[in-house]
Coordinates of N, CA, C and O and ligand atoms in Angstrom, one line a residue:
M10 N -8.2 10.2 18.2 CA -6.5 10.3 19.3 C -5.5 9.1 17.9 O -5.7 8.1 18.0
P11 N -4.6 9.1 18.2 CA -3.4 9.0 16.9 C -3.4 7.5 18.3 O -3.1 7.6 19.3
L12 N -2.4 6.1 17.0 CA -1.9 5.7 18.1 C -0.4 5.8 18.8 O 0.5 6.1 18.2
L13 N -0.3 6.4 20.0 CA 0.7 6.9 20.8 C 1.4 6.1 21.8 O 0.3 5.2 22.6
I14 N 2.8 6.1 22.1 CA 3.3 5.3 22.8 C 3.4 5.9 24.0 O 4.2 6.7 23.6
N15 N 3.4 6.0 25.5 CA 4.2 6.5 26.0 C 5.5 6.2 26.7 O 5.0 4.7 27.1
L16 N 6.6 6.5 26.3 CA 7.4 5.5 26.5 C 8.3 5.7 28.0 O 8.5 4.7 28.7
R17 N 7.1 6.3 28.9 CA 7.0 5.6 30.5 C 6.7 4.5 30.7 O 7.0 3.7 32.2
H18 N 5.6 4.2 30.1 CA 5.1 2.7 30.6 C 5.9 1.8 29.7 O 5.4 0.6 30.0
V19 N 6.6 1.8 29.1 CA 7.3 1.1 28.2 C 8.4 0.8 29.2 O 9.1 -0.4 29.0
E20 N 9.0 1.6 29.5 CA 10.4 1.5 30.2 C 10.6 0.5 30.2 O 12.2 0.0 30.0
D21 N 10.0 -0.3 31.2 CA 10.3 -2.0 32.4 C 10.7 -3.6 31.2 O 11.1 -3.8 30.7
D22 N 8.5 -3.4 31.3 CA 9.0 -4.6 30.7 C 7.8 -5.4 29.7 O 7.4 -5.8 29.6
G23 N 8.1 -3.8 28.3 CA 7.5 -3.8 27.7 C 6.0 -3.5 28.1 O 5.5 -3.0 28.9
L24 N 4.8 -3.5 26.9 CA 3.9 -2.9 27.1 C 2.5 -3.5 25.7 O 3.4 -3.7 24.6
E25 N 1.6 -4.4 26.4 CA 1.2 -4.6 25.0 C -0.3 -3.5 24.6 O -0.6 -2.3 25.7
L26 N -0.4 -3.4 24.0 CA -1.5 -2.5 23.0 C -2.6 -3.0 21.9 O -2.1 -4.1 21.5
K27 N -3.2 -3.4 22.5 CA -4.7 -3.6 22.1 C -6.0 -2.8 21.1 O -5.9 -2.2 22.3
G28 N -6.3 -2.3 20.4 CA -7.2 -1.7 20.8 C -7.7 -1.4 19.3 O -7.3 -2.0 18.2
K29 N -8.2 -0.1 18.9 CA -9.1 -0.1 17.5 C -8.6 1.3 17.4 O -8.6 2.1 18.1
L30 N -8.3 1.8 15.9 CA -7.8 3.3 15.2 C -9.0 3.4 14.8 O -8.6 2.7 13.6
P31 N -9.1 4.9 14.8 CA -10.1 5.4 13.8 C -9.8 5.1 12.2 O -8.7 5.8 12.5
A32 N -10.5 5.1 11.6 CA -9.5 5.0 10.6 C -9.5 6.4 9.3 O -8.1 6.8 9.3
S33 N -10.1 7.2 10.2 CA -10.0 8.8 10.1 C -8.6 9.2 10.5 O -7.9 10.2 9.9
E34 N -7.3 8.4 11.6 CA -6.6 8.6 11.8 C -5.9 8.5 10.5 O -4.7 9.1 10.6
L35 N -5.3 7.9 10.0 CA -4.6 6.6 9.2 C -4.7 8.0 8.1 O -4.1 7.5 7.2
E36 N -5.9 8.8 7.9 CA -5.9 9.8 6.9 C -5.6 9.3 4.9 O -5.1 9.2 4.9
L37 N -6.6 8.0 4.8 CA -6.3 7.1 3.6 C -7.3 7.7 2.8 O -7.1 7.1 1.3
D38 N -8.4 8.4 2.6 CA -9.0 8.8 1.7 C -8.3 9.8 0.2 O -7.3 10.0 0.8
G39 N -9.2 9.3 -0.2 CA -7.9 10.0 -2.1 C -7.4 10.0 -2.3 O -6.4 10.2 -3.2
I40 N -6.6 8.2 -1.1 CA -5.2 7.8 -2.1 C -5.4 7.3 -2.9 O -4.6 7.3 -4.4
D41 N -6.8 6.2 -3.1 CA -6.5 5.9 -4.2 C -8.5 5.4 -4.8 O -9.3 5.6 -3.1
E42 N -9.0 6.3 -5.0 CA -10.9 6.4 -5.9 C -11.3 5.3 -5.9 O -12.7 4.8 -5.4
L43 N -10.1 3.5 -5.7 CA -11.0 2.9 -5.9 C -11.6 2.0 -4.0 O -11.6 0.9 -4.1
I44 N -11.0 2.5 -3.6 CA -10.4 1.7 -2.0 C -10.9 2.9 -0.7 O -10.4 4.1 -1.2
K45 N -11.4 2.6 0.3 CA -11.8 3.2 1.3 C -11.6 2.4 2.4 O -12.1 1.8 2.5
A46 N -11.2 3.2 3.7 CA -11.4 2.7 4.7 C -12.3 3.8 5.8 O -12.3 4.4 5.8
E47 N -13.2 2.9 6.2 CA -14.6 3.6 6.7 C -14.5 2.5 8.2 O -14.6 3.4 9.4
K48 N -14.2 0.9 8.2 CA -14.5 0.8 9.6 C -12.9 0.8 10.7 O -11.6 0.6 9.5
P49 N -12.8 0.9 11.2 CA -11.4 1.0 12.1 C -10.8 0.0 12.2 O -10.3 -1.2 11.7
L50 N -8.7 0.8 12.0 CA -7.8 -0.7 12.1 C -7.4 -1.0 13.6 O -7.4 -0.6 14.9
H51 N -7.5 -2.8 13.6 CA -7.4 -3.2 14.2 C -6.0 -3.6 15.4 O -5.2 -3.9 13.8
Y52 N -5.7 -3.3 16.2 CA -3.7 -3.6 16.0 C -3.9 -4.8 17.4 O -4.6 -4.5 18.8
D53 N -3.2 -4.8 17.3 CA -2.8 -6.1 18.5 C -0.7 -5.9 18.6 O -0.9 -6.6 17.9
L54 N -0.4 -5.6 19.3 CA 0.9 -5.2 19.7 C 1.5 -5.6 20.7 O 1.2 -5.0 21.9
E55 N 3.0 -5.1 20.4 CA 4.1 -6.2 21.7 C 4.6 -4.8 21.5 O 5.6 -4.5 20.2
V56 N 5.3 -3.7 22.7 CA 6.2 -3.3 22.1 C 6.8 -2.7 22.9 O 7.0 -3.1 24.8
Q57 N 8.6 -3.1 23.0 CA 10.1 -2.7 23.8 C 10.5 -2.0 23.4 O 10.8 -1.2 22.9
K58 N 11.9 -1.3 24.9 CA 12.2 -0.3 24.7 C 13.1 -1.1 24.7 O 14.0 -1.2 25.4
L59 N 13.9 -1.1 23.5 CA 15.2 -0.7 23.2 C 16.4 0.1 24.0 O 15.8 0.9 24.1
E60 N 17.8 0.1 23.6 CA 18.6 1.0 23.6 C 18.5 2.2 23.3 O 18.0 3.5 23.9
K61 N 18.2 3.0 22.3 CA 18.4 3.9 21.8 C 17.0 3.9 20.6 O 16.7 4.8 19.5
S62 N 16.0 2.6 20.6 CA 14.5 2.8 19.9 C 13.7 2.2 20.8 O 13.6 1.3 21.6
V63 N 12.7 2.4 19.8 CA 11.1 1.4 20.7 C 10.6 0.4 19.6 O 10.3 0.9 18.2
L64 N 10.8 -0.5 19.3 CA 10.7 -2.0 18.6 C 8.6 -2.1 18.9 O 8.6 -2.4 20.2
A65 N 8.1 -2.1 17.7 CA 7.4 -2.3 17.7 C 6.4 -3.6 17.0 O 6.9 -3.3 16.2
Q66 N 5.8 -4.3 17.7 CA 5.3 -5.5 16.6 C 4.4 -6.7 17.0 O 4.0 -6.3 18.0
G67 N 3.5 -6.8 16.1 CA 2.4 -7.3 15.9 C 1.3 -8.3 14.9 O 2.6 -7.9 13.9
D68 N 0.3 -8.0 15.8 CA -0.5 -7.9 14.1 C -1.8 -6.5 14.1 O -1.9 -5.8 15.1
L69 N -1.5 -6.2 12.5 CA -2.4 -5.0 11.8 C -3.6 -5.4 11.0 O -3.4 -6.4 10.8
S70 N -4.5 -4.8 11.3 CA -5.9 -5.9 10.4 C -6.9 -4.8 10.2 O -7.4 -3.8 11.3
L71 N -6.8 -4.7 9.0 CA -8.2 -3.8 8.6 C -9.1 -4.0 7.7 O -8.5 -4.3 6.6
T72 N -10.0 -3.4 7.4 CA -11.3 -3.5 6.5 C -11.1 -2.7 5.4 O -11.8 -1.3 5.7
L73 N -11.0 -3.4 4.3 CA -10.8 -1.8 3.4 C -12.6 -1.7 2.3 O -13.0 -3.0 2.2
R74 N -13.1 -1.1 1.8 CA -13.7 -1.6 1.0 C -13.8 -1.2 -0.5 O -13.7 0.4 -0.3
C75 N -13.5 -2.1 -1.4 CA -12.8 -1.4 -2.3 C -14.1 -1.7 -3.3 O -15.2 -1.9 -3.5
E76 N -13.4 -1.0 -4.5 CA -14.4 -1.2 -5.7 C -13.6 -1.8 -6.8 O -12.8 -1.9 -7.2
C77 N -14.3 -2.6 -7.5 CA -13.7 -3.5 -8.1 C -13.9 -2.8 -9.7 O -14.4 -2.3 -9.8
V78 N -12.3 -3.2 -9.9 CA -11.5 -2.2 -11.1 C -12.4 -3.0 -12.5 O -12.1 -2.4 -13.3
R79 N -12.8 -4.2 -12.5 CA -13.0 -4.7 -13.8 C -14.9 -4.1 -13.9 O -15.6 -4.3 -14.7
C80 N -15.4 -5.1 -12.5 CA -17.1 -4.6 -12.6 C -18.0 -4.2 -11.9 O -18.9 -3.2 -11.8
L81 N -16.9 -3.0 -11.3 CA -17.5 -1.9 -10.6 C -18.5 -2.6 -8.8 O -18.6 -0.9 -8.1
K82 N -17.8 -3.4 -8.9 CA -18.9 -3.8 -7.7 C -18.1 -4.2 -6.6 O -17.1 -3.6 -6.6
P83 N -18.7 -2.5 -5.4 CA -18.0 -2.6 -4.2 C -18.3 -4.0 -3.1 O -19.2 -5.2 -3.3
F84 N -16.8 -4.2 -2.8 CA -16.9 -5.9 -2.0 C -15.7 -5.5 -0.8 O -15.1 -4.2 -0.5
D85 N -15.2 -6.0 0.4 CA -14.6 -5.6 1.9 C -13.6 -6.6 1.3 O -13.7 -7.7 0.8
Y86 N -12.4 -5.8 1.2 CA -10.9 -6.4 1.4 C -10.5 -6.2 2.6 O -10.5 -6.1 3.3
Q87 N -9.7 -7.5 3.1 CA -9.6 -7.9 4.3 C -8.1 -7.4 3.9 O -7.0 -8.2 3.2
L88 N -7.1 -6.6 5.4 CA -5.9 -6.7 4.5 C -5.4 -6.6 6.2 O -6.0 -5.9 6.9
E89 N -4.7 -7.8 6.0 CA -3.9 -8.4 7.3 C -2.3 -7.9 6.9 O -1.3 -8.0 6.1
L90 N -1.8 -7.5 8.3 CA -0.7 -7.2 8.4 C 0.4 -8.2 9.5 O -0.2 -7.7 10.6
E91 N 0.4 -10.0 8.9 CA 0.9 -10.1 10.2 C 2.4 -10.2 10.8 O 3.2 -9.9 10.0
D92 N 2.6 -10.4 12.2 CA 4.1 -10.1 12.6 C 4.6 -8.7 11.8 O 6.3 -8.8 11.2
W93 N 3.6 -8.3 12.1 CA 4.4 -6.1 11.5 C 5.1 -6.3 11.9 O 5.3 -6.0 13.6
A94 N 6.6 -4.9 11.9 CA 7.2 -5.2 12.9 C 8.1 -3.8 12.5 O 8.3 -2.8 11.3
C95 N 8.0 -2.7 13.5 CA 8.5 -1.5 13.3 C 9.0 -0.7 14.6 O 9.5 -0.6 15.7
L96 N 10.9 -0.5 14.0 CA 11.6 0.0 15.3 C 11.0 1.8 14.4 O 11.8 2.3 13.9
L97 N 11.1 2.5 16.0 CA 11.3 3.8 16.3 C 12.1 4.1 16.7 O 13.0 4.1 18.3
S98 N 13.1 5.0 16.0 CA 14.4 5.4 16.8 C 14.1 6.8 17.5 O 13.6 7.2 17.2
L99 N 14.9 6.5 19.2 CA 14.8 7.8 19.7 C 16.4 8.8 19.6 O 16.0 9.6 20.1
E100 N 16.7 7.9 18.6 CA 17.8 9.4 18.8 C 18.6 9.2 17.4 O 18.3 8.6 15.9
G101 N 19.3 10.3 16.8 CA 19.4 10.2 15.9 C 18.8 11.2 14.2 O 18.3 11.8 14.8
D102 N 19.6 10.8 13.7 CA 18.7 11.7 12.3 C 17.6 11.4 11.6 O 16.2 12.3 11.6
D103 N 17.3 9.9 12.5 CA 16.0 9.7 11.7 C 14.6 9.7 13.8 O 14.4 8.5 13.1
Q104 N 15.4 10.5 14.4 CA 14.2 10.5 15.4 C 13.1 11.0 15.2 O 13.0 11.1 14.5
V105 N 12.6 9.9 15.7 CA 10.8 10.2 16.1 C 10.5 11.6 16.7 O 11.4 11.4 18.2
P106 N 9.1 12.5 17.0 CA 9.0 13.2 17.4 C 9.1 12.4 18.7 O 7.4 12.0 18.6
I107 N 9.3 13.6 20.0 CA 9.0 12.6 20.9 C 8.1 14.3 22.0 O 8.1 15.2 22.1
T108 N 7.0 13.9 22.1 CA 5.9 14.8 22.4 C 5.1 14.3 24.1 O 4.7 13.0 24.2
N109 N 5.4 15.4 25.0 CA 4.9 14.9 26.4 C 5.5 12.8 26.5 O 4.1 12.2 27.0
D110 N 6.5 12.9 26.4 CA 6.2 10.7 26.2 C 6.2 11.0 25.8 O 6.5 9.1 26.0
C111 N 5.8 11.0 24.7 CA 4.5 9.9 23.5 C 5.3 10.2 22.3 O 5.1 11.2 22.2
I112 N 4.7 8.6 21.4 CA 5.6 8.8 20.2 C 4.6 8.4 19.3 O 3.7 7.5 20.3
D113 N 4.2 8.8 18.4 CA 3.4 8.8 17.8 C 3.8 7.0 16.9 O 4.5 7.4 15.9
L114 N 2.8 5.6 16.9 CA 3.6 5.3 15.9 C 2.1 5.2 14.7 O 2.6 4.4 13.3
T115 N 1.3 5.9 14.4 CA -0.2 6.1 13.0 C 0.6 6.3 12.8 O 0.9 5.2 11.5
P116 N 2.0 7.3 11.5 CA 2.2 7.4 10.1 C 3.1 5.8 10.3 O 3.2 5.6 9.4
A117 N 4.2 5.1 10.8 CA 4.7 3.8 10.4 C 3.9 3.0 10.7 O 4.0 2.8 9.1
I118 N 2.5 3.0 11.0 CA 1.0 2.5 10.6 C 0.7 2.4 8.8 O 0.7 1.9 8.7
R119 N 0.4 4.2 9.1 CA 0.0 4.3 7.6 C 0.7 3.8 6.6 O 0.2 3.5 5.4
E120 N 2.6 4.0 6.6 CA 2.7 3.9 5.6 C 2.7 2.3 5.1 O 2.6 2.2 3.9
D121 N 2.7 1.5 6.1 CA 2.6 -0.1 5.8 C 1.4 -0.4 4.9 O 0.8 -1.7 4.4
I122 N 0.2 0.2 5.6 CA -1.1 -0.4 5.0 C -1.2 0.5 3.9 O -1.7 -0.2 3.1
L123 N -0.8 1.5 3.6 CA -0.9 2.3 2.1 C -0.1 1.1 1.5 O -0.4 1.2 0.1
L124 N 0.9 0.3 1.5 CA 2.3 -0.5 0.8 C 1.5 -2.1 1.1 O 1.4 -2.4 -0.5
G125 N 0.0 -2.3 1.6 CA -0.4 -3.5 1.4 C -2.0 -3.1 1.2 O -2.8 -4.4 0.3
F126 N -2.5 -2.0 0.1 CA -3.3 -0.9 -0.6 C -3.3 -2.5 -1.9 O -2.4 -2.7 -2.5
P127 N -4.5 -3.3 -2.8 CA -4.7 -3.9 -3.4 C -4.4 -3.4 -4.4 O -5.0 -2.1 -4.9
Q128 N -3.2 -3.5 -5.6 CA -3.0 -2.6 -6.6 C -4.2 -2.6 -8.1 O -4.6 -1.5 -8.4
H129 N -5.1 -3.7 -7.9 CA -5.9 -4.1 -8.8 C -7.0 -4.5 -8.2 O -7.6 -5.8 -8.3
P130 N -8.1 -3.3 -7.5 CA -9.0 -4.6 -6.6 C -9.8 -5.6 -7.1 O -10.6 -4.9 -8.3
L131 N -9.4 -6.8 -7.5 CA -10.9 -7.2 -7.9 C -12.1 -8.3 -7.3 O -11.5 -8.4 -5.8
C132 N -13.2 -8.3 -7.6 CA -14.5 -8.4 -6.3 C -13.7 -10.5 -6.5 O -14.6 -10.6 -5.3
K133 N -13.5 -11.1 -7.0 CA -13.2 -12.2 -7.0 C -12.2 -12.6 -8.5 O -12.0 -12.2 -9.4
P134 N -11.3 -13.6 -8.1 CA -10.6 -13.0 -9.0 C -10.0 -13.4 -10.4 O -9.8 -12.9 -11.6
D135 N -11.1 -14.4 -10.6 CA -11.8 -14.2 -12.3 C -13.1 -13.7 -13.0 O -13.7 -13.4 -13.7
C136 N -13.1 -12.1 -11.6 CA -14.4 -11.7 -12.7 C -14.2 -10.9 -14.0 O -13.0 -11.4 -14.8
G137 N -15.5 -11.6 -14.2 CA -15.2 -11.2 -15.8 C -16.1 -9.7 -16.5 O -16.1 -9.3 -17.5
G138 N -16.2 -9.0 -15.4 CA -16.2 -7.3 -15.7 C -17.7 -7.5 -16.0 O -18.6 -7.9 -15.7
L139 N -17.9 -6.4 -16.8 CA -19.8 -5.6 -16.7 C -19.5 -6.7 -18.0 O -20.9 -6.9 -17.2
A140 N -19.4 -5.8 -19.0 CA -19.6 -6.6 -20.4 C -18.8 -7.1 -20.7 O -18.0 -6.8 -21.2
K141 N -19.2 -8.0 -21.7 CA -18.5 -8.5 -22.6 C -18.1 -7.9 -24.0 O -18.5 -8.6 -24.9
K142 N -18.0 -6.6 -24.0 CA -17.6 -6.6 -25.0 C -16.2 -6.6 -25.2 O -15.6 -5.7 -25.0
V143 N -16.5 -6.8 -26.8 CA -14.9 -6.9 -27.9 C -14.8 -5.0 -28.1 O -15.8 -5.1 -29.4
I144 N -13.9 -4.9 -27.7 CA -13.3 -3.3 -28.8 C -11.9 -3.4 -30.0 O -11.2 -3.9 -28.7
G145 N -12.3 -3.8 -30.9 CA -11.7 -3.7 -31.6 C -10.6 -2.7 -31.6 O -11.0 -1.6 -31.5
K146 N -9.2 -3.1 -31.0 CA -8.3 -2.2 -31.4 C -7.4 -2.2 -32.4 O -6.8 -3.4 -32.7
K147 N -7.7 -1.0 -33.2 CA -6.6 -1.6 -34.3 C -5.2 -0.9 -34.3 O -5.0 0.4 -33.2
K148 N -4.3 -1.5 -34.4 CA -3.0 -1.5 -34.0 C -2.3 -1.0 -35.2 O -2.1 -0.7 -36.4
K149 N -2.1 0.8 -34.7 CA -1.1 1.6 -36.3 C 0.1 0.9 -36.0 O 0.9 0.6 -35.3
T150 N 0.6 0.3 -37.4 CA 1.6 0.2 -37.6 C 2.3 1.3 -37.7 O 1.3 1.9 -38.3
G151 N 3.9 1.1 -37.1 CA 4.7 2.0 -37.5 C 5.5 2.0 -38.4 O 5.5 1.4 -39.6
D152 N 5.1 3.1 -39.2 CA 4.8 3.7 -40.7 C 6.6 3.4 -40.7 O 7.2 3.4 -41.9
A153 N 7.1 4.0 -40.3 CA 8.9 4.4 -40.6 C 9.2 3.4 -40.8 O 10.0 2.8 -41.1
G154 N 9.0 2.0 -39.5 CA 9.6 0.6 -39.6 C 8.9 -0.5 -40.3 O 9.9 -1.1 -41.1
Q155 N 8.2 -0.2 -41.3 CA 7.7 -0.6 -42.1 C 8.6 -0.3 -43.2 O 8.9 -1.5 -44.1
E156 N 8.5 1.3 -43.1 CA 9.0 1.7 -45.0 C 10.8 1.1 -44.9 O 10.9 1.7 -46.4
E157 N 11.1 1.6 -43.6 CA 12.2 1.0 -43.8 C 13.3 -0.1 -44.0 O 14.3 -0.2 -44.8
I158 N 12.5 -1.5 -44.0 CA 13.3 -2.0 -44.8 C 13.2 -2.1 -46.0 O 14.1 -2.8 -47.1
P159 N 11.8 -2.1 -47.3 CA 11.4 -2.0 -48.6 C 13.0 -1.4 -49.0 O 13.6 -1.5 -49.2
S160 N 12.8 0.0 -48.1 CA 14.0 0.7 -49.1 C 15.4 0.2 -48.7 O 16.5 0.7 -49.8
A161 N 15.7 -0.3 -48.0 CA 17.2 -0.9 -47.5 C 17.4 -1.5 -48.5 O 18.0 -2.2 -49.5
W162 N 16.0 -3.0 -49.2 CA 15.6 -4.1 -50.0 C 16.0 -2.8 -51.5 O 16.9 -3.3 -52.2
N163 N 16.0 -2.0 -51.6 CA 15.6 -1.4 -52.4 C 17.3 -1.0 -53.4 O 18.0 -0.8 -54.1
E164 N 17.9 -0.5 -52.0 CA 18.7 -0.1 -52.2 C 20.1 -0.8 -52.1 O 21.0 -1.0 -53.1
L165 N 19.9 -2.4 -51.6 CA 20.6 -3.1 -52.2 C 20.6 -3.6 -54.2 O 21.2 -4.1 -54.4
N166 N 19.5 -3.5 -54.1 CA 18.8 -4.0 -55.7 C 19.6 -2.7 -56.4 O 19.8 -3.1 -57.6
K167 N 19.3 -1.4 -56.0 CA 20.5 -0.6 -57.0 C 22.0 -0.8 -56.8 O 22.7 -0.4 -57.5
L168 N 22.4 -1.5 -55.8 CA 23.3 -1.7 -55.9 C 24.2 -3.4 -56.9 O 24.9 -2.6 -58.0
K169 N 23.1 -3.8 -56.6 CA 23.0 -4.7 -57.7 C 23.6 -4.9 -59.1 O 23.5 -5.5 -60.6
F170 N 22.2 -3.4 -59.8 CA 22.6 -3.6 -60.6 C 23.1 -2.2 -61.3 O 23.3 -1.8 -60.3
Ligands
ZN223 ZN1 -15.5 -7.7 -10.2

């Protein structure tokens, strides 16, 4: 089940939403080969109906299974979105689909969870990596750049003589 908000239930004085959303609903697999979501997302949200929109705000938390980019060791990464807020429009061009009085909060959550993904997952900030192999990187010096200067001097020399 995706995370649906029944607009009828929000009408009066807001609605509290608390629970777990299966990671499969967020469709996070295959986004990043180093990051997997296996455990459910925990949400603790307050939903309010405004004039032409619905405001959801609260905390989201998801444990991600990551693989360290340096040593390839798997580790858990706690993704916390505190004071998360999302405004879902009920009118106009950016109106969210309403099905049986319900709107789906899942796409908005998914979007922000993706933004919260670690860019370069590290098991610890100073991870030393697998093996301390120094790979000699020979820098190729730009031939064109090196030749240009001497030739310029040559031209100057020619002028002098
Ligand atoms: Zn590591």
